[in-house]
Coordinates of C-alpha atoms in Angstrom, one line a residue:
Chain A
M1 CA 36.5 -31.7 -38.2
T2 CA 35.7 -35.2 -39.1
S3 CA 33.6 -36.3 -42.0
S4 CA 31.2 -39.2 -41.9
Q5 CA 31.1 -41.7 -44.7
P6 CA 27.8 -43.5 -44.1
A7 CA 28.6 -47.1 -43.6
T8 CA 26.7 -49.6 -45.6
R9 CA 24.0 -51.2 -43.6
P10 CA 20.7 -52.7 -44.3
R11 CA 18.1 -50.1 -45.2
S12 CA 15.6 -51.4 -42.8
P13 CA 14.6 -51.1 -40.2
Y14 CA 14.6 -47.4 -40.2
R15 CA 15.7 -46.1 -36.8
I16 CA 13.5 -43.3 -35.5
A17 CA 14.3 -41.3 -32.4
M18 CA 11.1 -40.2 -30.8
I19 CA 12.0 -37.3 -28.5
N20 CA 9.1 -36.7 -26.2
G21 CA 9.4 -33.5 -24.2
G22 CA 6.0 -34.0 -22.5
L23 CA 6.1 -33.5 -18.8
G24 CA 2.9 -35.3 -17.8
D25 CA 2.3 -39.0 -17.5
P26 CA 0.2 -39.7 -19.5
S27 CA 1.1 -36.8 -21.7
S28 CA -0.7 -35.4 -24.7
T29 CA 2.7 -34.7 -26.3
R30 CA 3.6 -38.4 -26.0
M31 CA 0.2 -39.3 -27.4
L32 CA 0.8 -37.1 -30.4
A33 CA 4.2 -38.6 -31.0
E34 CA 2.9 -42.1 -30.7
R35 CA 0.2 -41.4 -33.2
V36 CA 2.9 -40.3 -35.6
V37 CA 4.7 -43.5 -35.1
T38 CA 1.5 -45.5 -35.7
S39 CA 0.8 -43.7 -38.9
L40 CA 4.4 -44.0 -40.0
R41 CA 4.3 -47.8 -39.4
A42 CA 1.0 -48.0 -41.3
G43 CA 2.5 -46.1 -44.2
A44 CA 5.6 -48.2 -44.1
G45 CA 3.5 -51.3 -44.6
A46 CA 5.3 -53.4 -42.1
V47 CA 5.8 -52.7 -38.5
E48 CA 9.3 -54.1 -38.5
Q49 CA 10.4 -51.5 -41.0
I50 CA 10.4 -48.8 -38.3
E51 CA 12.4 -49.2 -35.2
V52 CA 11.6 -46.5 -32.6
S53 CA 13.7 -45.3 -29.7
T54 CA 11.3 -43.6 -27.3
L55 CA 13.1 -40.9 -25.4
T56 CA 10.9 -39.7 -22.6
L57 CA 12.6 -36.6 -21.3
R58 CA 10.7 -36.3 -18.1
D59 CA 12.5 -39.5 -16.9
L60 CA 15.8 -37.9 -17.8
A61 CA 15.1 -34.4 -16.3
V62 CA 17.6 -34.7 -13.4
D63 CA 20.2 -36.3 -15.7
I64 CA 19.8 -33.5 -18.2
A65 CA 20.1 -30.8 -15.5
Q66 CA 23.3 -32.5 -14.1
A67 CA 24.8 -32.8 -17.6
T68 CA 24.1 -29.2 -18.2
V69 CA 25.7 -27.8 -15.1
A70 CA 28.2 -30.4 -14.1
G71 CA 29.1 -31.8 -17.5
V72 CA 28.6 -35.4 -16.3
T73 CA 26.4 -37.4 -18.6
S74 CA 24.6 -40.4 -17.0
R75 CA 24.4 -43.7 -18.8
A76 CA 20.7 -43.4 -19.5
L77 CA 21.2 -39.9 -20.9
T78 CA 24.2 -41.1 -23.0
Q79 CA 22.0 -43.8 -24.5
A80 CA 19.3 -41.2 -25.3
I81 CA 21.8 -38.9 -27.0
D82 CA 23.3 -41.8 -28.9
A83 CA 19.9 -42.9 -30.0
V84 CA 19.4 -39.5 -31.7
S85 CA 22.9 -39.5 -33.3
N86 CA 22.3 -43.0 -34.6
S87 CA 18.9 -42.4 -35.9
D88 CA 17.8 -42.2 -39.6
G89 CA 15.1 -39.7 -38.7
A90 CA 13.4 -38.2 -35.7
I91 CA 10.1 -36.9 -34.2
L92 CA 10.7 -33.8 -32.1
A93 CA 7.6 -33.5 -29.9
T94 CA 7.3 -30.9 -27.2
P95 CA 4.7 -29.0 -25.2
I96 CA 4.5 -25.3 -25.9
Y97 CA 5.1 -23.3 -22.8
K98 CA 5.4 -19.5 -22.6
A99 CA 5.3 -19.1 -26.4
T100 CA 7.9 -21.8 -27.3
F101 CA 9.1 -25.3 -26.8
S102 CA 9.6 -26.4 -23.2
G103 CA 12.8 -25.7 -21.3
L104 CA 13.4 -29.4 -20.7
F105 CA 13.1 -30.2 -24.4
K106 CA 15.5 -27.4 -25.3
S107 CA 17.9 -28.5 -22.6
F108 CA 18.1 -32.0 -24.1
I109 CA 18.6 -30.6 -27.6
D110 CA 21.4 -28.4 -26.1
L111 CA 23.2 -31.6 -25.1
L112 CA 23.2 -33.1 -28.6
D113 CA 26.2 -32.6 -30.9
N114 CA 25.6 -30.0 -33.5
D115 CA 25.5 -32.6 -36.2
A116 CA 23.4 -35.2 -34.3
L117 CA 20.5 -34.7 -36.8
L118 CA 22.5 -33.4 -39.7
A119 CA 20.7 -34.1 -43.0
R120 CA 18.1 -36.3 -41.2
P121 CA 14.4 -35.9 -41.9
V122 CA 12.4 -34.9 -38.8
I123 CA 8.8 -34.3 -37.9
L124 CA 8.0 -31.2 -35.8
A125 CA 5.2 -31.8 -33.3
A126 CA 3.8 -29.8 -30.4
T127 CA 0.9 -29.7 -28.0
G128 CA -0.5 -26.7 -26.2
G129 CA -3.3 -25.5 -24.0
S130 CA -5.0 -23.5 -26.8
A131 CA -5.0 -23.1 -30.5
R132 CA -3.4 -19.7 -30.1
H133 CA 0.1 -21.4 -29.8
A134 CA -0.2 -23.2 -33.1
L135 CA 2.4 -21.2 -35.0
A136 CA 5.0 -21.9 -32.4
V137 CA 5.9 -25.0 -34.3
D138 CA 6.8 -23.1 -37.4
M139 CA 8.2 -20.0 -35.6
A140 CA 10.2 -21.8 -32.9
L141 CA 10.7 -25.5 -33.6
R142 CA 11.4 -25.1 -37.3
P143 CA 14.3 -22.6 -36.8
L144 CA 15.7 -25.0 -34.2
A145 CA 15.6 -27.8 -36.8
G146 CA 17.3 -25.4 -39.1
Y147 CA 20.1 -24.8 -36.7
L148 CA 20.5 -28.6 -36.3
R149 CA 20.6 -28.8 -40.1
A150 CA 17.9 -31.4 -40.0
L151 CA 15.4 -31.7 -42.8
A152 CA 12.1 -30.8 -41.3
V153 CA 9.1 -32.2 -43.1
P154 CA 6.7 -29.6 -44.6
T155 CA 3.7 -30.4 -42.4
A156 CA 4.0 -29.1 -38.9
L157 CA 1.9 -30.8 -36.2
Y158 CA 0.2 -28.9 -33.5
A159 CA -2.5 -30.3 -31.2
A160 CA -4.6 -28.1 -28.9
P161 CA -7.2 -29.8 -26.7
E162 CA -10.0 -29.4 -29.2
D163 CA -7.9 -31.0 -32.0
W164 CA -8.2 -34.4 -30.3
S165 CA -11.8 -34.5 -31.2
T166 CA -11.6 -33.3 -34.8
S167 CA -11.8 -35.4 -37.8
G168 CA -12.0 -35.1 -41.5
P169 CA -9.5 -33.9 -44.1
S170 CA -8.4 -30.9 -42.0
G171 CA -8.4 -32.8 -38.7
L172 CA -5.4 -33.7 -36.6
G173 CA -5.5 -37.3 -37.8
S174 CA -5.1 -36.4 -41.4
R175 CA -2.3 -33.9 -40.6
I176 CA -0.5 -36.7 -38.7
D177 CA -0.9 -39.0 -41.6
R178 CA 0.4 -36.3 -44.0
A179 CA 3.5 -35.6 -41.8
A180 CA 4.2 -39.3 -41.4
A181 CA 3.9 -39.8 -45.1
E182 CA 6.3 -36.9 -45.7
L183 CA 8.8 -38.5 -43.3
W184 CA 8.4 -41.9 -44.9
A185 CA 9.0 -40.4 -48.3
M186 CA 12.2 -38.8 -47.2
L187 CA 13.4 -41.8 -45.3
R188 CA 13.2 -44.0 -48.3
T189 CA 15.4 -41.7 -50.4
T190 CA 19.2 -41.6 -50.3
V191 CA 19.1 -37.9 -49.5
T192 CA 20.7 -38.2 -46.1
A193 CA 23.5 -40.4 -47.3
D194 CA 24.1 -38.4 -50.4
M195 CA 24.3 -35.1 -48.5
L196 CA 26.7 -36.5 -46.0
K197 CA 28.8 -38.1 -48.7
T198 CA 29.0 -35.5 -51.3
S199 CA 29.3 -32.6 -48.9
S200 CA 31.3 -34.2 -46.2
R201 CA 34.1 -31.7 -46.4
S202 CA 31.8 -28.7 -46.0
Y203 CA 30.0 -29.8 -42.8
Q204 CA 31.6 -29.4 -39.4
R205 CA 31.2 -32.8 -37.9
T206 CA 31.6 -34.0 -34.3
L207 CA 33.5 -37.2 -33.6
D208 CA 31.1 -39.9 -32.6
L209 CA 32.6 -41.4 -29.5
D210 CA 30.5 -44.5 -29.4
P211 CA 33.0 -47.4 -29.7
E212 CA 30.5 -49.2 -31.9
S213 CA 30.0 -46.2 -34.1
E214 CA 29.6 -46.7 -37.8
Q215 CA 31.1 -43.3 -38.5
E216 CA 34.5 -43.6 -40.2
I217 CA 37.1 -41.1 -38.9
V218 CA 38.2 -39.2 -42.0
L219 CA 40.1 -36.0 -41.5
D220 CA 39.6 -32.9 -43.5
P221 CA 42.4 -32.9 -46.1
D222 CA 43.8 -29.5 -44.9
M223 CA 43.8 -30.7 -41.3
L224 CA 45.4 -34.1 -42.3
R225 CA 48.2 -32.2 -44.1
A226 CA 48.8 -30.0 -41.0
A227 CA 48.7 -33.1 -38.7
T228 CA 51.4 -34.7 -40.7
G229 CA 54.0 -32.0 -40.8
G230 CA 52.5 -30.1 -43.8
S231 CA 51.7 -26.4 -44.1
L232 CA 48.4 -24.6 -43.8
L233 CA 49.5 -22.0 -46.3
G234 CA 47.7 -22.2 -49.6
Chain B
M1 CA 54.5 -48.5 -16.6
Q2 CA 54.8 -45.0 -15.0
Y3 CA 52.6 -43.8 -12.2
G4 CA 52.4 -40.2 -11.3
L5 CA 50.5 -37.1 -10.3
F6 CA 49.0 -34.3 -12.3
S7 CA 48.0 -31.1 -10.6
V8 CA 45.5 -28.6 -12.0
G9 CA 46.8 -25.9 -9.7
D10 CA 43.5 -24.5 -8.5
V11 CA 43.1 -22.2 -5.5
T12 CA 39.9 -23.5 -3.9
T13 CA 38.2 -22.9 -0.6
D14 CA 38.3 -25.8 1.8
P15 CA 34.6 -26.3 2.3
T16 CA 35.1 -27.9 5.7
T17 CA 36.9 -24.9 7.2
G18 CA 35.8 -22.1 4.8
R19 CA 39.5 -21.2 4.4
T20 CA 41.0 -20.3 1.1
P21 CA 44.8 -20.6 0.7
T22 CA 46.7 -17.7 -0.7
E23 CA 48.4 -18.1 -4.0
H24 CA 51.8 -18.2 -2.2
E25 CA 50.5 -21.0 0.1
R26 CA 49.1 -23.0 -2.8
I27 CA 52.3 -22.6 -4.9
K28 CA 54.4 -23.9 -2.0
A29 CA 51.9 -26.7 -1.3
I30 CA 52.2 -27.9 -4.9
M31 CA 56.0 -28.0 -4.5
A32 CA 55.6 -30.0 -1.3
I33 CA 53.3 -32.4 -3.1
A34 CA 55.8 -32.9 -5.9
L35 CA 58.6 -33.6 -3.3
K36 CA 56.2 -36.1 -1.6
A37 CA 55.6 -37.8 -5.0
E38 CA 59.4 -38.3 -5.3
E39 CA 59.6 -39.6 -1.7
I40 CA 56.9 -42.3 -2.2
G41 CA 58.5 -43.5 -5.4
L42 CA 56.2 -42.1 -8.0
D43 CA 57.6 -41.8 -11.5
V44 CA 56.1 -38.5 -12.8
F45 CA 54.9 -35.2 -11.5
A46 CA 53.0 -33.0 -13.9
T47 CA 51.6 -29.5 -13.6
G48 CA 48.9 -27.8 -15.6
E49 CA 49.2 -24.5 -17.3
H50 CA 46.6 -21.8 -16.7
H51 CA 46.4 -18.1 -17.2
N52 CA 43.3 -17.2 -15.2
P53 CA 42.2 -17.4 -11.6
P54 CA 41.6 -19.6 -9.6
F55 CA 44.6 -21.3 -11.1
I56 CA 48.2 -20.5 -10.3
P57 CA 50.5 -22.4 -12.7
S58 CA 51.1 -19.8 -15.3
A59 CA 54.8 -20.6 -15.5
P60 CA 55.2 -24.4 -15.6
T61 CA 58.9 -24.6 -16.4
T62 CA 59.8 -22.3 -13.5
M63 CA 57.9 -24.6 -11.2
L64 CA 59.3 -27.7 -12.7
A65 CA 62.9 -26.4 -12.6
Y66 CA 62.5 -25.7 -8.9
I67 CA 61.2 -29.2 -8.3
A68 CA 64.0 -30.6 -10.5
A69 CA 66.6 -28.9 -8.3
Q70 CA 65.2 -30.6 -5.2
T71 CA 64.6 -34.1 -6.5
K72 CA 66.7 -36.9 -8.0
N73 CA 64.5 -39.4 -9.7
I74 CA 61.1 -38.2 -10.6
M75 CA 60.2 -37.2 -14.1
L76 CA 58.7 -33.7 -14.5
S77 CA 56.0 -33.1 -17.0
T78 CA 53.0 -30.9 -17.8
S79 CA 49.3 -31.4 -18.1
T80 CA 49.2 -29.6 -20.3
T81 CA 51.5 -27.1 -22.0
L82 CA 49.3 -24.8 -24.1
I83 CA 50.5 -25.3 -27.7
T84 CA 47.9 -22.9 -29.0
T85 CA 48.5 -19.7 -27.0
T86 CA 52.2 -20.2 -26.3
D87 CA 54.6 -19.3 -29.0
P88 CA 56.3 -22.6 -30.1
V89 CA 59.6 -20.7 -30.1
R90 CA 59.2 -20.1 -26.4
I91 CA 58.2 -23.7 -25.7
A92 CA 61.3 -24.9 -27.6
E93 CA 63.5 -22.6 -25.4
D94 CA 61.8 -23.0 -22.1
Y95 CA 61.5 -26.8 -22.2
A96 CA 65.0 -27.3 -23.7
M97 CA 66.3 -25.2 -20.7
L98 CA 64.3 -27.4 -18.3
Q99 CA 65.7 -30.5 -20.0
H100 CA 69.3 -29.3 -19.4
L101 CA 68.6 -28.2 -15.8
S102 CA 66.9 -31.5 -14.9
D103 CA 69.5 -33.6 -16.8
G104 CA 66.8 -35.0 -19.0
R105 CA 64.3 -35.8 -16.3
M106 CA 61.4 -34.3 -18.1
D107 CA 58.9 -34.5 -20.9
L108 CA 55.8 -32.5 -21.7
M109 CA 52.2 -32.9 -22.7
L110 CA 50.7 -30.5 -25.2
G111 CA 47.1 -29.4 -25.0
R112 CA 44.9 -26.8 -26.7
G113 CA 43.2 -25.3 -23.6
N114 CA 39.4 -25.0 -23.6
T115 CA 39.0 -21.6 -21.9
A116 CA 37.8 -19.4 -24.7
P117 CA 38.7 -16.0 -23.1
V118 CA 42.4 -17.0 -22.7
Y119 CA 43.0 -17.1 -26.4
P120 CA 42.5 -13.4 -27.2
W121 CA 44.7 -12.5 -24.2
F122 CA 47.5 -14.1 -26.2
G123 CA 46.3 -12.7 -29.6
K124 CA 44.7 -16.0 -30.7
D125 CA 41.2 -17.3 -31.5
I126 CA 39.8 -20.5 -30.0
R127 CA 37.9 -21.2 -33.2
E128 CA 41.3 -21.7 -34.9
G129 CA 42.5 -23.9 -32.0
V130 CA 43.0 -27.2 -33.8
P131 CA 44.9 -25.9 -36.9
L132 CA 46.8 -23.5 -34.5
A133 CA 47.9 -26.5 -32.4
L134 CA 48.9 -28.6 -35.4
E135 CA 50.9 -25.8 -37.0
N136 CA 52.6 -24.8 -33.8
Y137 CA 53.7 -28.3 -33.0
N138 CA 55.0 -28.8 -36.5
L139 CA 57.3 -25.8 -35.9
L140 CA 58.2 -26.9 -32.4
H141 CA 59.2 -30.3 -33.7
R142 CA 61.5 -28.7 -36.2
L143 CA 63.0 -26.2 -33.7
W144 CA 64.3 -29.1 -31.6
R145 CA 65.6 -31.1 -34.6
E146 CA 67.1 -28.6 -36.9
D147 CA 69.8 -26.2 -35.8
V148 CA 68.8 -23.5 -38.2
V149 CA 65.1 -23.1 -39.1
D150 CA 63.6 -21.1 -42.0
W151 CA 59.8 -21.3 -41.5
E152 CA 56.6 -19.7 -42.7
G153 CA 53.1 -20.5 -41.4
K154 CA 49.6 -19.2 -41.1
Y155 CA 49.6 -18.1 -37.5
R156 CA 53.1 -16.9 -36.6
T157 CA 55.5 -14.4 -38.0
P158 CA 58.1 -16.2 -40.3
L159 CA 61.5 -17.3 -39.0
Q160 CA 64.6 -16.7 -41.0
G161 CA 67.8 -18.5 -40.0
F162 CA 66.5 -19.0 -36.4
T163 CA 68.3 -21.2 -33.9
A164 CA 66.4 -22.1 -30.7
T165 CA 68.8 -22.3 -27.8
P166 CA 69.8 -24.2 -25.8
R167 CA 69.9 -27.1 -28.2
P168 CA 68.3 -30.3 -26.8
L169 CA 70.4 -32.1 -24.2
D170 CA 72.6 -34.8 -25.8
G171 CA 71.0 -33.9 -29.1
V172 CA 67.8 -35.7 -28.2
P173 CA 64.6 -33.6 -28.0
P174 CA 62.2 -34.0 -25.1
F175 CA 59.5 -36.6 -25.5
V176 CA 56.1 -35.2 -26.3
W177 CA 52.6 -36.4 -25.3
H178 CA 49.6 -34.9 -27.0
G179 CA 46.6 -34.6 -24.8
S180 CA 43.1 -34.7 -26.3
I181 CA 39.8 -36.2 -25.5
R182 CA 37.8 -35.9 -28.8
T183 CA 39.9 -34.4 -31.5
P184 CA 41.1 -37.0 -34.0
E185 CA 43.4 -34.4 -35.7
I186 CA 45.5 -34.3 -32.5
A187 CA 45.6 -38.1 -32.3
E188 CA 46.7 -38.2 -35.9
Q189 CA 49.5 -35.8 -35.3
A190 CA 50.7 -37.7 -32.2
A191 CA 50.6 -40.9 -34.3
Y192 CA 52.4 -39.3 -37.3
Y193 CA 55.4 -38.2 -35.2
G194 CA 55.4 -41.4 -33.0
D195 CA 54.7 -39.2 -30.0
G196 CA 52.6 -40.2 -27.0
Y197 CA 48.9 -39.7 -26.7
F198 CA 47.2 -38.9 -23.4
A199 CA 43.5 -39.1 -22.7
N200 CA 42.5 -37.3 -19.6
N201 CA 39.6 -39.5 -19.0
I202 CA 38.5 -38.2 -15.6
F203 CA 35.1 -36.8 -16.4
W204 CA 33.4 -39.2 -18.7
P205 CA 32.6 -42.9 -18.8
K206 CA 35.6 -44.8 -20.2
E207 CA 33.6 -45.8 -23.3
H208 CA 34.0 -42.2 -24.5
Y209 CA 37.8 -42.6 -24.8
V210 CA 38.1 -46.0 -26.3
R211 CA 37.5 -44.9 -29.9
L212 CA 40.1 -42.2 -30.1
I213 CA 42.7 -44.2 -28.4
Q214 CA 42.1 -47.0 -30.8
F215 CA 42.3 -44.5 -33.7
Y216 CA 45.7 -43.2 -32.4
R217 CA 47.0 -46.8 -32.0
Q218 CA 46.0 -47.7 -35.6
R219 CA 47.5 -44.5 -37.0
F220 CA 50.7 -45.1 -35.0
E221 CA 51.1 -48.4 -36.7
H222 CA 50.1 -46.9 -40.1
Y223 CA 53.0 -44.4 -39.8
G224 CA 55.4 -47.2 -39.1
H225 CA 56.3 -46.5 -35.5
G226 CA 55.5 -50.1 -34.4
R227 CA 52.5 -52.2 -33.7
A228 CA 49.3 -50.5 -32.6
E229 CA 49.6 -52.1 -29.2
D230 CA 53.0 -50.6 -28.8
A231 CA 51.8 -47.0 -29.2
I232 CA 52.5 -44.8 -26.2
V233 CA 49.3 -44.1 -24.2
G234 CA 48.7 -42.2 -21.0
L235 CA 45.5 -41.9 -18.9
G236 CA 44.2 -39.8 -16.1
G237 CA 42.5 -40.8 -12.9
Q238 CA 41.7 -39.4 -9.5
F239 CA 41.2 -40.8 -6.0
Y240 CA 40.6 -40.2 -2.4
I241 CA 41.4 -43.2 -0.2
A242 CA 41.1 -44.1 3.4
K243 CA 41.4 -47.4 5.2
S244 CA 37.8 -48.2 4.6
S245 CA 35.5 -47.0 1.8
Q246 CA 33.0 -45.7 4.3
E247 CA 35.7 -43.5 5.9
A248 CA 36.9 -42.3 2.5
R249 CA 33.4 -41.3 1.4
R250 CA 32.7 -39.6 4.7
Q251 CA 35.9 -37.6 4.5
F252 CA 35.7 -36.7 0.8
R253 CA 32.0 -36.0 0.4
P254 CA 32.1 -32.3 1.5
Y255 CA 34.9 -31.7 -1.0
F256 CA 33.0 -33.5 -3.7
D257 CA 29.7 -31.8 -3.0
N258 CA 31.3 -28.3 -3.0
A259 CA 34.0 -28.4 -5.6
P260 CA 33.3 -26.3 -8.6
V261 CA 34.9 -28.9 -10.8
Y262 CA 32.2 -31.4 -9.9
G263 CA 29.5 -28.8 -10.5
Q264 CA 27.4 -29.7 -7.5
G265 CA 25.7 -32.0 -9.9
P266 CA 25.8 -35.8 -9.6
T267 CA 26.2 -37.5 -6.4
L268 CA 29.6 -38.9 -5.3
E269 CA 28.2 -42.4 -5.9
E270 CA 27.1 -41.6 -9.4
F271 CA 30.3 -39.9 -10.3
T272 CA 32.5 -42.8 -9.0
D273 CA 30.3 -45.3 -10.8
Q274 CA 30.6 -43.5 -14.1
T275 CA 34.1 -42.0 -14.1
P276 CA 37.6 -43.1 -13.1
L277 CA 37.2 -41.4 -9.7
T278 CA 37.7 -43.8 -6.8
V279 CA 36.6 -42.7 -3.4
G280 CA 37.2 -45.8 -1.3
S281 CA 39.8 -48.2 0.2
P282 CA 43.2 -48.8 -1.3
Q283 CA 42.0 -52.1 -2.7
E284 CA 39.1 -50.4 -4.5
L285 CA 41.5 -48.0 -6.1
I286 CA 43.8 -50.8 -7.2
D287 CA 40.8 -52.8 -8.6
K288 CA 39.5 -49.8 -10.6
T289 CA 42.8 -48.7 -11.9
L290 CA 43.6 -52.2 -13.1
T291 CA 40.4 -52.2 -15.3
F292 CA 41.8 -49.3 -17.4
R293 CA 44.1 -51.6 -19.3
E294 CA 41.2 -53.9 -20.1
A295 CA 39.3 -51.0 -21.7
F296 CA 42.2 -49.2 -23.5
G297 CA 44.9 -51.8 -23.8
D298 CA 48.3 -51.9 -22.1
Y299 CA 49.5 -48.4 -21.6
Q300 CA 52.5 -46.5 -20.4
R301 CA 51.6 -43.7 -18.0
Q302 CA 48.9 -43.3 -15.4
L303 CA 48.5 -39.9 -13.8
F304 CA 46.3 -39.2 -10.8
L305 CA 44.7 -35.9 -9.7
V306 CA 44.9 -35.7 -5.9
D307 CA 45.3 -32.1 -4.9
H308 CA 42.2 -30.2 -5.8
A309 CA 38.7 -29.3 -4.6
G310 CA 40.2 -27.4 -1.6
L311 CA 41.8 -30.4 0.0
P312 CA 44.4 -29.1 2.5
L313 CA 48.0 -29.9 2.0
K314 CA 48.2 -32.1 5.1
T315 CA 45.4 -34.3 3.7
V316 CA 47.0 -34.6 0.3
L317 CA 50.3 -35.6 1.8
E318 CA 48.6 -38.2 3.9
Q319 CA 46.8 -39.5 0.8
L320 CA 50.1 -39.9 -0.9
D321 CA 51.7 -41.7 2.1
L322 CA 48.8 -44.2 2.0
F323 CA 49.0 -44.5 -1.7
G324 CA 52.7 -45.1 -1.6
S325 CA 52.5 -47.8 1.1
E326 CA 49.4 -49.7 0.1
V327 CA 48.5 -48.9 -3.5
L328 CA 51.6 -48.2 -5.6
P329 CA 53.6 -51.5 -4.9
V330 CA 50.5 -53.6 -5.7
L331 CA 49.7 -51.6 -8.8
R332 CA 53.3 -52.1 -10.0
A333 CA 53.3 -55.8 -9.3
E334 CA 49.8 -56.5 -10.7
T335 CA 50.4 -54.4 -13.8
S336 CA 53.6 -56.2 -14.7
A337 CA 52.0 -59.5 -14.0
R338 CA 49.0 -58.8 -16.3
Q339 CA 50.4 -56.7 -19.2
A340 CA 51.4 -58.4 -22.4
P341 CA 55.0 -59.4 -22.6
G342 CA 57.0 -56.9 -24.5
T343 CA 54.8 -53.9 -23.7
P344 CA 57.0 -50.9 -24.2
E345 CA 57.8 -48.5 -21.4
A346 CA 57.2 -44.8 -21.8
P347 CA 60.3 -43.2 -23.4
T348 CA 62.8 -41.6 -21.0
H349 CA 65.8 -39.4 -21.8
A350 CA 68.1 -42.5 -21.4
S351 CA 66.0 -44.6 -23.7
L352 CA 65.8 -41.9 -26.3
V353 CA 69.5 -41.3 -26.2
A354 CA 70.1 -45.0 -26.6
A355 CA 67.7 -45.1 -29.5
A356 CA 69.6 -42.2 -31.1
G357 CA 72.8 -44.2 -31.0
G358 CA 74.3 -42.4 -28.0
A359 CA 74.5 -38.9 -26.7
K360 CA 76.0 -36.1 -28.8
D361 CA 76.5 -32.5 -27.8
A362 CA 74.3 -30.4 -29.9
T363 CA 75.7 -27.0 -29.0
V364 CA 75.5 -24.5 -31.8
Y365 CA 78.6 -22.3 -31.6
A366 CA 78.0 -18.9 -33.0
D367 CA 80.3 -16.7 -34.9
G368 CA 81.1 -13.4 -33.2
D369 CA 78.2 -11.1 -33.7
D370 CA 78.3 -7.4 -34.3
V371 CA 76.5 -6.5 -31.0
T372 CA 78.9 -8.1 -28.5
G373 CA 81.8 -8.7 -30.9
A374 CA 82.4 -11.9 -29.0
S375 CA 81.9 -15.5 -29.4
P376 CA 82.1 -18.3 -26.9
E377 CA 84.1 -20.3 -29.3
V378 CA 84.6 -20.2 -33.0
A379 CA 85.0 -23.7 -34.2

């Protein structure tokens, strides 16, 4: 188990991984995610504060399938996975199929290291064919974020076809602004760095294999002792 | 620089004929491949260790002892010896015996094993794999260096006054490599003891291995074993060669497309582009292999996987003949021309004996015991 000591780096731009699980092109899921980004940039005050990696999973569908069954990760997929691991926060956007997030979306999440989004603020966003899937965000995506030990913002985003024409305080636009504002509020704190730093020993971490990684390799003290001839006993 | 083979030991159907060899045929084929490796002048032959079908090498030291008896020069090794599920006492005994039988022509590579069901068959738990490996090796290290060991650990019953026999040949323990692809704890342990570190880089782009090898090198220096660039690094690779790259691809494609190890996933072209696999002409293999030192630094041991995916023995032997005549001499010449002056060689028994100040018999002569009442010699 390695621990990550967050390296010092400039606090802006904030790196946001926008995971778009939409299958169409154009896709309403992508539209939703992009509106979040627009709102986030507006809230941040300066466009250059937010650096977005757009991960369009439909373009990686074959790579994701091959990585899943053959264990061979293409360069493009590696870049996408690294973009998530190196992000300060993320937008998880997926269509809802058969009561939950799409299989492609989950297959991509399955390829991430368990700690890829550890302690990172994330927005949960989904689109669907009818309003009856709205709770899937809270009932399916939010537990997934919990497994990833990400910090899901309180406001869940769900867009059914009719939501694209709503307005006003309960409309989709204001919910997007609220979720984006929540993400921005969390991004500006030191909560991610503090959690990783103060609790580094208690999280299982995966070694970041990126040669340019900012993650410092620090062994758990018990493992370090065992690796250097010492005992694991008390 | 050492060049050699490592065999996984899989029993796989030949997709071009539909024929699956028997275990007996495959075991004998691996022996024939090892003898061919000696014949073409390779430096190392290593066998894997597995305890589940479709793999046959459950008893690596038995296989390696057989090869040792029929060869004169080649080093025998493993890829890997399971340090988690094998009692370190048995590793100490088995490999010291192999060391004597082969007159020091052996070393071994330790690995954890990533097949979860194997662990409980040996009373272990894969979730404890890393600490288990670390503790077991600490014990193994002592068993070869201390005549009488008192020991207590977390995972094994304690030892009181235990002497592993036979004692290492000439008083010099076998050299150990630690195989790992993303576990810094293992790299740390390899560095701490000044042992070798082997990255079996055959499935991922090389970028994935750079970081851990750098880490091992830095820690090797940190623990005072020499400069980072002098740390002892080994790498994997795999190839299928023919006179022309078109011919190589045509011949190997059915094996690639059907082999379980490649998962029927990426195309041959994608896989060769992204991993160390070369399917092409001898020159392509030479060119690709020579890029490894650019990514990882000068290193000491290059092992190739050649006998897998259902390739028939005859084909593997032809591959090795072609490798021995057109690839190996060029690799040797080019590597020595390119590598930094003073790059150390991988340790051998002779070099380890020299470093220890000469050979000394390490026999522990026992007092007469109350079972047999006899002693070979009471000093």
